[in-house]
Amino acid sequence: MIIESNFIKDEDKREVMEGYTPDFPCACKLTNVASVRHQNVTWHWHPVFEINYIMEGEADYLFPGGSIHLKKGDAIFYNMDVLHSVKVTGGSDRWKQYTLFFDINFLAGIYNSVWETRYISPVVKSKKMSAVPITPDSRENIQMISEILAIIDLFRDESFGYEFEIRSRLSRFWCLFLQANPDKLAVEDENSSVSENMIGMIEYIQENYHDQVFLKDIAAAGLMSERECTRVFNRSVHMAPIHYLNHYRVHMAARMLRQTDDPIALIAEKCGFSSPAYFSKVFREETGDLPKDYRAENKITGDIFA
């Protein structure tokens, strides 16, 4: 079964993987998102592998240290616990994405098996395989995308024995993936702790955005100096720490504007802004709209991005 769902995070800022169960640790989700201006999927992570296939539209797929622009027909692989985000672009009416989630044991079978040690662990350990685009510009990539589409069809039809076939197809994808990226395997990065530190700092911001937050507080959450904190943020999420704080505050305020009838001044206070005037200024810088205009244009009964 393909789960049709909006993007949802749990209390730990990990993406909720609906349909993913311990007895069958592989799931397929279809996210169908209207292109509402200035919205994106906020930074998140999860302890499993992820493959996204863009069914319609285009978007920027962001991760620490870079971003990749993908369009209809492209795919991207995310490694376990990799911080990532999506920004819908291109002005298309719709953006659709299929997502496959699966864990190590789905392919490896048992702990420390030959499948895990020889074929899977080198990927998990490689920082160069944090995020790998798969575009249909080579025979190997076309074959990988073909396997992804076959897996999606198996989830849709659920014919007898489809669970076996999904694991078989995913295993073929994995072998093709390894053969196409031999130069990226088991390459350690001198900044291997950056992603973990970033997660700590972003967790701090997302848990405390409604309070007064200073650069020194964010840096302390990542166990680093303010200077190093700024450098890591600029390299990882392409903005300074306080800019990200305001970006996240605006993201949460936009959700409240869409979903509630709370006065704008109250929303400003709930999202940590010192005054309604400053809130309006930052909101306009981030979105291009004043809060009241954004609410008038985007008021909905359900949230598109959690």
PDB file of N, CA, C and O in Angstrom, residues 199-224:
ATOM      1  N   ILE A 199      22.520  18.604  14.183  1.00  0.00           N
ATOM      2  CA  ILE A 199      21.259  18.082  14.691  1.00  0.00           C
ATOM      3  C   ILE A 199      20.997  18.623  16.094  1.00  0.00           C
ATOM      4  O   ILE A 199      19.884  19.052  16.422  1.00  0.00           O
ATOM      5  N   GLY A 200      22.042  18.640  16.933  1.00  0.00           N
ATOM      6  CA  GLY A 200      21.878  19.161  18.281  1.00  0.00           C
ATOM      7  C   GLY A 200      21.490  20.623  18.296  1.00  0.00           C
ATOM      8  O   GLY A 200      20.620  21.050  19.073  1.00  0.00           O
ATOM      9  N   MET A 201      22.111  21.416  17.431  1.00  0.00           N
ATOM     10  CA  MET A 201      21.815  22.852  17.398  1.00  0.00           C
ATOM     11  C   MET A 201      20.435  23.135  16.814  1.00  0.00           C
ATOM     12  O   MET A 201      19.706  24.007  17.308  1.00  0.00           O
ATOM     13  N   ILE A 202      20.064  22.392  15.770  1.00  0.00           N
ATOM     14  CA  ILE A 202      18.744  22.602  15.190  1.00  0.00           C
ATOM     15  C   ILE A 202      17.657  22.124  16.133  1.00  0.00           C
ATOM     16  O   ILE A 202      16.590  22.741  16.249  1.00  0.00           O
ATOM     17  N   GLU A 203      17.912  21.026  16.843  1.00  0.00           N
ATOM     18  CA  GLU A 203      16.962  20.581  17.864  1.00  0.00           C
ATOM     19  C   GLU A 203      16.748  21.677  18.905  1.00  0.00           C
ATOM     20  O   GLU A 203      15.612  21.940  19.314  1.00  0.00           O
ATOM     21  N   TYR A 204      17.845  22.304  19.324  1.00  0.00           N
ATOM     22  CA  TYR A 204      17.734  23.369  20.325  1.00  0.00           C
ATOM     23  C   TYR A 204      16.868  24.509  19.801  1.00  0.00           C
ATOM     24  O   TYR A 204      15.981  25.014  20.512  1.00  0.00           O
ATOM     25  N   ILE A 205      17.107  24.932  18.559  1.00  0.00           N
ATOM     26  CA  ILE A 205      16.319  26.019  17.976  1.00  0.00           C
ATOM     27  C   ILE A 205      14.847  25.636  17.877  1.00  0.00           C
ATOM     28  O   ILE A 205      13.953  26.411  18.246  1.00  0.00           O
ATOM     29  N   GLN A 206      14.578  24.434  17.398  1.00  0.00           N
ATOM     30  CA  GLN A 206      13.198  24.027  17.188  1.00  0.00           C
ATOM     31  C   GLN A 206      12.449  23.787  18.494  1.00  0.00           C
ATOM     32  O   GLN A 206      11.231  23.827  18.520  1.00  0.00           O
ATOM     33  N   GLU A 207      13.186  23.545  19.567  1.00  0.00           N
ATOM     34  CA  GLU A 207      12.553  23.358  20.872  1.00  0.00           C
ATOM     35  C   GLU A 207      12.416  24.668  21.657  1.00  0.00           C
ATOM     36  O   GLU A 207      11.606  24.750  22.587  1.00  0.00           O
ATOM     37  N   ASN A 208      13.180  25.697  21.267  1.00  0.00           N
ATOM     38  CA  ASN A 208      13.215  26.932  22.060  1.00  0.00           C
ATOM     39  C   ASN A 208      12.933  28.185  21.244  1.00  0.00           C
ATOM     40  O   ASN A 208      13.130  29.299  21.749  1.00  0.00           O
ATOM     41  N   TYR A 209      12.468  28.046  20.004  1.00  0.00           N
ATOM     42  CA  TYR A 209      12.277  29.203  19.130  1.00  0.00           C
ATOM     43  C   TYR A 209      11.318  30.231  19.711  1.00  0.00           C
ATOM     44  O   TYR A 209      11.390  31.423  19.385  1.00  0.00           O
ATOM     45  N   HIS A 210      10.401  29.808  20.567  1.00  0.00           N
ATOM     46  CA  HIS A 210       9.404  30.720  21.132  1.00  0.00           C
ATOM     47  C   HIS A 210       9.971  31.548  22.282  1.00  0.00           C
ATOM     48  O   HIS A 210       9.315  32.470  22.779  1.00  0.00           O
ATOM     49  N   ASP A 211      11.202  31.235  22.714  1.00  0.00           N
ATOM     50  CA  ASP A 211      11.856  31.983  23.784  1.00  0.00           C
ATOM     51  C   ASP A 211      12.952  32.874  23.207  1.00  0.00           C
ATOM     52  O   ASP A 211      13.225  32.859  22.006  1.00  0.00           O
ATOM     53  N   GLN A 212      13.611  33.632  24.076  1.00  0.00           N
ATOM     54  CA  GLN A 212      14.747  34.445  23.650  1.00  0.00           C
ATOM     55  C   GLN A 212      15.947  33.527  23.453  1.00  0.00           C
ATOM     56  O   GLN A 212      16.339  32.801  24.371  1.00  0.00           O
ATOM     57  N   VAL A 213      16.528  33.541  22.262  1.00  0.00           N
ATOM     58  CA  VAL A 213      17.635  32.650  21.922  1.00  0.00           C
ATOM     59  C   VAL A 213      18.802  33.490  21.421  1.00  0.00           C
ATOM     60  O   VAL A 213      18.640  34.356  20.557  1.00  0.00           O
ATOM     61  N   PHE A 214      19.991  33.210  21.962  1.00  0.00           N
ATOM     62  CA  PHE A 214      21.196  33.920  21.555  1.00  0.00           C
ATOM     63  C   PHE A 214      22.143  32.958  20.837  1.00  0.00           C
ATOM     64  O   PHE A 214      22.044  31.738  20.983  1.00  0.00           O
ATOM     65  N   LEU A 215      23.080  33.530  20.085  1.00  0.00           N
ATOM     66  CA  LEU A 215      24.047  32.716  19.350  1.00  0.00           C
ATOM     67  C   LEU A 215      24.825  31.799  20.293  1.00  0.00           C
ATOM     68  O   LEU A 215      25.080  30.637  19.971  1.00  0.00           O
ATOM     69  N   LYS A 216      25.174  32.299  21.479  1.00  0.00           N
ATOM     70  CA  LYS A 216      25.933  31.491  22.421  1.00  0.00           C
ATOM     71  C   LYS A 216      25.145  30.255  22.877  1.00  0.00           C
ATOM     72  O   LYS A 216      25.727  29.200  23.139  1.00  0.00           O
ATOM     73  N   ASP A 217      23.809  30.375  22.940  1.00  0.00           N
ATOM     74  CA  ASP A 217      22.976  29.237  23.328  1.00  0.00           C
ATOM     75  C   ASP A 217      22.983  28.167  22.234  1.00  0.00           C
ATOM     76  O   ASP A 217      23.058  26.967  22.519  1.00  0.00           O
ATOM     77  N   ILE A 218      22.881  28.607  20.985  1.00  0.00           N
ATOM     78  CA  ILE A 218      22.890  27.666  19.859  1.00  0.00           C
ATOM     79  C   ILE A 218      24.232  26.955  19.787  1.00  0.00           C
ATOM     80  O   ILE A 218      24.303  25.732  19.619  1.00  0.00           O
ATOM     81  N   ALA A 219      25.311  27.727  19.939  1.00  0.00           N
ATOM     82  CA  ALA A 219      26.660  27.140  19.875  1.00  0.00           C
ATOM     83  C   ALA A 219      26.863  26.119  20.993  1.00  0.00           C
ATOM     84  O   ALA A 219      27.442  25.052  20.775  1.00  0.00           O
ATOM     85  N   ALA A 220      26.378  26.439  22.191  1.00  0.00           N
ATOM     86  CA  ALA A 220      26.521  25.510  23.320  1.00  0.00           C
ATOM     87  C   ALA A 220      25.803  24.199  23.058  1.00  0.00           C
ATOM     88  O   ALA A 220      26.280  23.123  23.452  1.00  0.00           O
ATOM     89  N   ALA A 221      24.661  24.257  22.365  1.00  0.00           N
ATOM     90  CA  ALA A 221      23.918  23.033  22.044  1.00  0.00           C
ATOM     91  C   ALA A 221      24.711  22.134  21.106  1.00  0.00           C
ATOM     92  O   ALA A 221      24.519  20.914  21.082  1.00  0.00           O
ATOM     93  N   GLY A 222      25.617  22.723  20.322  1.00  0.00           N
ATOM     94  CA  GLY A 222      26.460  21.950  19.414  1.00  0.00           C
ATOM     95  C   GLY A 222      27.859  21.717  19.941  1.00  0.00           C
ATOM     96  O   GLY A 222      28.713  21.205  19.216  1.00  0.00           O
ATOM     97  N   LEU A 223      28.093  22.122  21.182  1.00  0.00           N
ATOM     98  CA  LEU A 223      29.393  21.919  21.834  1.00  0.00           C
ATOM     99  C   LEU A 223      30.524  22.550  21.028  1.00  0.00           C
ATOM    100  O   LEU A 223      31.566  21.932  20.766  1.00  0.00           O
ATOM    101  N   MET A 224      30.310  23.802  20.615  1.00  0.00           N
ATOM    102  CA  MET A 224      31.340  24.493  19.830  1.00  0.00           C
ATOM    103  C   MET A 224      31.299  25.980  20.125  1.00  0.00           C
ATOM    104  O   MET A 224      30.374  26.481  20.780  1.00  0.00           O
TER     105      MET A 224
END
